[in-house]
Every structure is written in structure tokens, then in C-alpha cells.
Backbone as a ProteinNet text record, in pm:
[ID]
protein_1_A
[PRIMARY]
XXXXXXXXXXXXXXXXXXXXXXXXXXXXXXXXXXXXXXXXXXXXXXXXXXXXXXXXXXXXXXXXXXXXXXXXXXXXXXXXXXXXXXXXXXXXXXXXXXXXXXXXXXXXXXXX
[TERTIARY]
-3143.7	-3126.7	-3016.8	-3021.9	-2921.5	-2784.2	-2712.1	-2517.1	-2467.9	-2429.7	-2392.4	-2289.1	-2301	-2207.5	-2112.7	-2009.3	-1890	-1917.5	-1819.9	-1860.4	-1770.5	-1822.4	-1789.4	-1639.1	-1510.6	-1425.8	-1407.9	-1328.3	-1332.6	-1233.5	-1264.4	-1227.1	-1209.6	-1083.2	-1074.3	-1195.7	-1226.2	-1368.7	-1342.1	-1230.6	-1152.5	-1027	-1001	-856.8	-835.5	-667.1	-577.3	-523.3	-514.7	-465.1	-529.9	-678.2	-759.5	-770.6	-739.2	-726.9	-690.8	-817.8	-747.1	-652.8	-585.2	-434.2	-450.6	-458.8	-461.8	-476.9	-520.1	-448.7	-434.7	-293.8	-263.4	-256.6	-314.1	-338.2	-261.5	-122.8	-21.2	105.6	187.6	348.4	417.8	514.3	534.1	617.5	669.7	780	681.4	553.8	465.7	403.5	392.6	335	411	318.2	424.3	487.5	647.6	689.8	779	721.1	827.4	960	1014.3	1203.7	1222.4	1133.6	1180.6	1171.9	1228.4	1187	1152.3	1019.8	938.8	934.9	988.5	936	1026.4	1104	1188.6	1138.5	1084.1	1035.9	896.5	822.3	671.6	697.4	829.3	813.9	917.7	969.6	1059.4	900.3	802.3	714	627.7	588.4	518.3	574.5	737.1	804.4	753	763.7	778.6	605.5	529	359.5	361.1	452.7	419.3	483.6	638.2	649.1	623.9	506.7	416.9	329	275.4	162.1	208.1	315.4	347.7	430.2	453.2	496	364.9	224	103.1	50.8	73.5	18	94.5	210.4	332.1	267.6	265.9	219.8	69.3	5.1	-163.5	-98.7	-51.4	-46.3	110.6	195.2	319.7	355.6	237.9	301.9	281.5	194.6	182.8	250.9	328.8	467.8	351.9	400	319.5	347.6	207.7	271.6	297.1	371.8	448.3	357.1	410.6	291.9	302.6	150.2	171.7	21.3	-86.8	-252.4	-226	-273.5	-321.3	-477	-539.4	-693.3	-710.8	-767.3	-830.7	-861.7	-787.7	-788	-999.1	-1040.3	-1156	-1212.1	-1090.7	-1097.8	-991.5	-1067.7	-930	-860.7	-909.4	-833.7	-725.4	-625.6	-493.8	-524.5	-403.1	-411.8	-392.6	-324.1	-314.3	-448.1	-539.1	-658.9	-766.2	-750.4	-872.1	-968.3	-888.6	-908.5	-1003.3	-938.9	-1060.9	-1163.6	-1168.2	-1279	-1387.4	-1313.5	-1412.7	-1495.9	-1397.1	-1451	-1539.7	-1563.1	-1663.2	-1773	-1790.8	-1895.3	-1921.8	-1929	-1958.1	-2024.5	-1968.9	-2040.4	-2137.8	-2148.5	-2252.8	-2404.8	-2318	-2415.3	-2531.8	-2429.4	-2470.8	-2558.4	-2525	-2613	-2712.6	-2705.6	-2887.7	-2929	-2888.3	-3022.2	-3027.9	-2961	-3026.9	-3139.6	-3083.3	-3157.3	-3356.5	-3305.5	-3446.8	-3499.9	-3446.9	-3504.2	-3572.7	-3509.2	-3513.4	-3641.3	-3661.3	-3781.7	-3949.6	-3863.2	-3979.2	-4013.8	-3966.6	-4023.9	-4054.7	-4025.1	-4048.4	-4189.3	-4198.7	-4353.5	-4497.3	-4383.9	-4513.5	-4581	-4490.4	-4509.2	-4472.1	-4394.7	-4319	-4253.5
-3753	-3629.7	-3640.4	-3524.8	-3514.9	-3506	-3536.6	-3520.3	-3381.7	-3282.7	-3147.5	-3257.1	-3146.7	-3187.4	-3106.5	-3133.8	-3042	-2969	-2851.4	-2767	-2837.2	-2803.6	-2842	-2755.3	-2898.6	-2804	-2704.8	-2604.4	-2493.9	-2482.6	-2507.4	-2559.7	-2416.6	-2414.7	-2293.4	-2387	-2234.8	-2264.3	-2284.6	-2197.2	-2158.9	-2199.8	-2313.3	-2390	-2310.2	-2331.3	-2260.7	-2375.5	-2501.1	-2582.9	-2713.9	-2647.7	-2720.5	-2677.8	-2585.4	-2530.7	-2634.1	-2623	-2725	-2705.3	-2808.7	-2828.6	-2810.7	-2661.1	-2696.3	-2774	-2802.1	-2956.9	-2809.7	-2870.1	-2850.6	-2959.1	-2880.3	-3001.6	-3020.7	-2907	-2967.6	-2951.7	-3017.7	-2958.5	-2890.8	-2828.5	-2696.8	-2670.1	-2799.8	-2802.1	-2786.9	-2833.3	-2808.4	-2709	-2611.1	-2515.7	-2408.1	-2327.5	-2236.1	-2104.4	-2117.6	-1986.3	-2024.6	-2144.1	-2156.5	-2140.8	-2100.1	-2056.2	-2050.7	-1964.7	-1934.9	-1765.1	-1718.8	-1606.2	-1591	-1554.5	-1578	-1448.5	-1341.6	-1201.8	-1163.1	-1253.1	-1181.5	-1292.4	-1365	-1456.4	-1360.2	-1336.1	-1242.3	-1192.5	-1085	-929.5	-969.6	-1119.1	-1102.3	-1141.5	-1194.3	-1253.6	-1146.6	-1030.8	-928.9	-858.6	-808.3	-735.5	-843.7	-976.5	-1059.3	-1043.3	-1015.8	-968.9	-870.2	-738.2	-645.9	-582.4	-647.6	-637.4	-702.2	-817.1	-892.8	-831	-711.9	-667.6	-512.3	-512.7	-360.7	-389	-507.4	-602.6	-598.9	-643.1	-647.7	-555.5	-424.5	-314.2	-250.3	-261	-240.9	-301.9	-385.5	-491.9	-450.5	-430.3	-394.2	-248.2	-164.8	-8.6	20.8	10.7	2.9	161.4	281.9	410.7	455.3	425.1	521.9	468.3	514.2	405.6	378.7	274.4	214.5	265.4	267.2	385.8	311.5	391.5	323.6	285.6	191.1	197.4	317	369.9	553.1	537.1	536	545.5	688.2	776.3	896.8	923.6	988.4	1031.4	1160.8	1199.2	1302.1	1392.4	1528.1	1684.6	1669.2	1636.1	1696.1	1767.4	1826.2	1855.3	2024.3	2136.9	2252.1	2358.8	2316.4	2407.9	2314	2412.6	2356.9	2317.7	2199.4	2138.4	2244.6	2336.6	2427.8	2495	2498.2	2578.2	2487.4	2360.9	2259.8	2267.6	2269.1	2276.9	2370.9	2516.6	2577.3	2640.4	2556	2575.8	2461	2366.5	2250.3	2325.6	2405.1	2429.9	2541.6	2596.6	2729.3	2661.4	2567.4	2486.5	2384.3	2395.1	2293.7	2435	2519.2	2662.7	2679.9	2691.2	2730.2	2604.3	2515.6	2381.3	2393.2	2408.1	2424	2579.7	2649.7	2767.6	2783.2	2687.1	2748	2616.6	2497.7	2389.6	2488.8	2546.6	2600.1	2742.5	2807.1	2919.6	2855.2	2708.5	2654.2	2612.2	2559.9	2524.2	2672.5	2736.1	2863.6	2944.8	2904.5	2994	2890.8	2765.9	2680.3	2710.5	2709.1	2710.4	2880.6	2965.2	3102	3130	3058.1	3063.3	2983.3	2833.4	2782	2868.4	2979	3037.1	2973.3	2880.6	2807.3	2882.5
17520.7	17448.5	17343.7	17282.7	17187.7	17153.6	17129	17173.4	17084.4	17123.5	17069.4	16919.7	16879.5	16721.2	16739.7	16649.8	16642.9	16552.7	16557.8	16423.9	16312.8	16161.1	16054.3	16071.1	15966.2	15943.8	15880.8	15874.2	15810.3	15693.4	15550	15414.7	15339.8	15265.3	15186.3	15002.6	15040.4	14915.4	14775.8	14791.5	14589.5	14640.9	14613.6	14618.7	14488	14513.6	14364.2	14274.2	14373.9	14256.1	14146.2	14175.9	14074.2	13958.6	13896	13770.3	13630.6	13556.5	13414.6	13362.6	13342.1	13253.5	13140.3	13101.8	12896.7	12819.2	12713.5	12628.4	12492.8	12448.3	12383.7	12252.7	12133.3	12032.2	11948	11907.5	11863.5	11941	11888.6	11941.4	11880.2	11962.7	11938.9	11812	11761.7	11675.6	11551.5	11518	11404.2	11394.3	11520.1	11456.9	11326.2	11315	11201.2	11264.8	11241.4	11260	11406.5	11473	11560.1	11599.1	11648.5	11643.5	11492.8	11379.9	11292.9	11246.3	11187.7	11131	11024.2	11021	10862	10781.3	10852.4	10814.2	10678.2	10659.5	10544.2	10414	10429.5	10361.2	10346.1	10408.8	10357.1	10303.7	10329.8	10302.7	10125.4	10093.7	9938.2	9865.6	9929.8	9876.9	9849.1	9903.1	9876.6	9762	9803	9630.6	9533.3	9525.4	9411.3	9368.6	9439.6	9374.8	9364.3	9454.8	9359.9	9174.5	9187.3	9113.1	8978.3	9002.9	8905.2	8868.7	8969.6	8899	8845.6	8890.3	8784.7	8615.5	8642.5	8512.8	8378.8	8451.1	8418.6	8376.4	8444.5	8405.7	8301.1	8310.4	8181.6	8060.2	8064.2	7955.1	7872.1	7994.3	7962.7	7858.5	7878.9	7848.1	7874.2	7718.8	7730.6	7702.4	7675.2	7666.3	7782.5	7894.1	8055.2	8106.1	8194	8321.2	8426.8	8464	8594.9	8720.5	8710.4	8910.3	9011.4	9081.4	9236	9327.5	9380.8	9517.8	9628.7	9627.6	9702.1	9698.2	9817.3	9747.2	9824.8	9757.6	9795.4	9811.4	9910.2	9871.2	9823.2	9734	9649.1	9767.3	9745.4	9830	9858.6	9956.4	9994.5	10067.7	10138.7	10213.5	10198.1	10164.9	10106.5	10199.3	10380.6	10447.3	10490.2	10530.8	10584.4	10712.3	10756.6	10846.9	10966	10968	11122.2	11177.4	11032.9	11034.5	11061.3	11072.2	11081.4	11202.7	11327.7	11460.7	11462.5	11432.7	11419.2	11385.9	11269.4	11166.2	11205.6	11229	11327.6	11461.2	11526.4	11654.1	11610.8	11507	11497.1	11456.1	11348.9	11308.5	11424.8	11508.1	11664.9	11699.5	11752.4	11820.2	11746.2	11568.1	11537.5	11561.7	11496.3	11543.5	11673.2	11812.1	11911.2	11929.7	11898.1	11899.3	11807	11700.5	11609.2	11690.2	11753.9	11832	11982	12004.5	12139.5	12114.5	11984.9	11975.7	11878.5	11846.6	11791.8	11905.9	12044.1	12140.4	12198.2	12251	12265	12183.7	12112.3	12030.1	12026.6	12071.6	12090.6	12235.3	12321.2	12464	12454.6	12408.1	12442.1	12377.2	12252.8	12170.7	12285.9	12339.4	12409.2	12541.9	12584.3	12747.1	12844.5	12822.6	12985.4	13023.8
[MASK]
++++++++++++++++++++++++++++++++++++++++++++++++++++++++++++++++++++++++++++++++++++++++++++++++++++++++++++++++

């Protein structure tokens, strides 16, 4: 006859320390910006384009002054901001009440 077996050992399934080791493809000293601070370097580099292109526009049209940087959008909007809320919320009520009163006139015409 047959010889009983032992039971199999009992193995954790998701070991923790098989996890891939990154590769990292450069070092750290080449990347850009490393232990440096670049932000004051962008931000002389941004005045120095903008004030190239208000130079440009001077130049293009030497009787209009060149405008500041400011983008505004065109008023399309002519109620005040305290009043928006609810002028929004009445046009939602009305919204909602002519689709319920078109539903409403449809099921009342069919006889359901």
C-alpha cells in the first residue's frame, strides 16, 4: 500500500521582499534643477520676454502706449455677482418645470 504523505509546507504567497529595484537612468547630479533653485532664473527670463514684446509693440505703433499685462474677458455676462446664484437657481426651476409640465401634458393626452 501506499505511505501517507506529509502535508505541503505552508509558504507566505506575496513575499515583500521581491519587489524590483528601480533602475534609474540618470544620476542625480545631471538631472535639471537638482539642489538648485531655478525659479528666479524663469521668472528674470519671463520679464526679459515680456518686456521684448512690449518694446515690439511700441515700435509697431509709437502713438498708442502698450498695454500691461492684465487679460480681461469682455462683460457677458450683466448681472452682479451677489445676484448670480439666483438668477441661476430660477432658470433651473423654470427649466425643470416646463420638462415636467411637457411630460405632464404628454402622459395626460395619452390616458395613462
Amino acid at each position: 500500500p501506499e505511505a501517507p504523505r506529509r502535508p505541503a509546507p505552508v509558504v507566505d504567497e506575496r513575499p515583500t521582499d521581491t519587489r524590483p529595484i528601480p533602475v534609474r537612468t540618470k544620476t542625480r547630479d545631471t538631472l535639471v534643477g537638482y539642489n538648485k533653485d531655478i525659479s528666479a532664473a524663469l521668472k528674470a527670463a519671463e520679464v526679459q520676454a515680456r518686456e521684448r514684446e512690449l518694446a515690439e509693440a511700441k515700435r509697431k505703433n509709437p502713438k498708442k502706449p502698450a498695454k500691461a499685462a492684465g487679460f480681461t474677458l469682455p462683460r457677458l455676462w450683466p448681472v452682479p455677482p451677489r445676484y448670480r446664484f439666483w438668477l441661476m437657481l430660477v432658470v433651473v426651476a423654470l427649466a425643470c418645470g416646463l420638462g415636467f409640465g411637457v411630460v405632464w401634458l404628454f402622459l395626460g393626452a395619452s390616458g395613462a
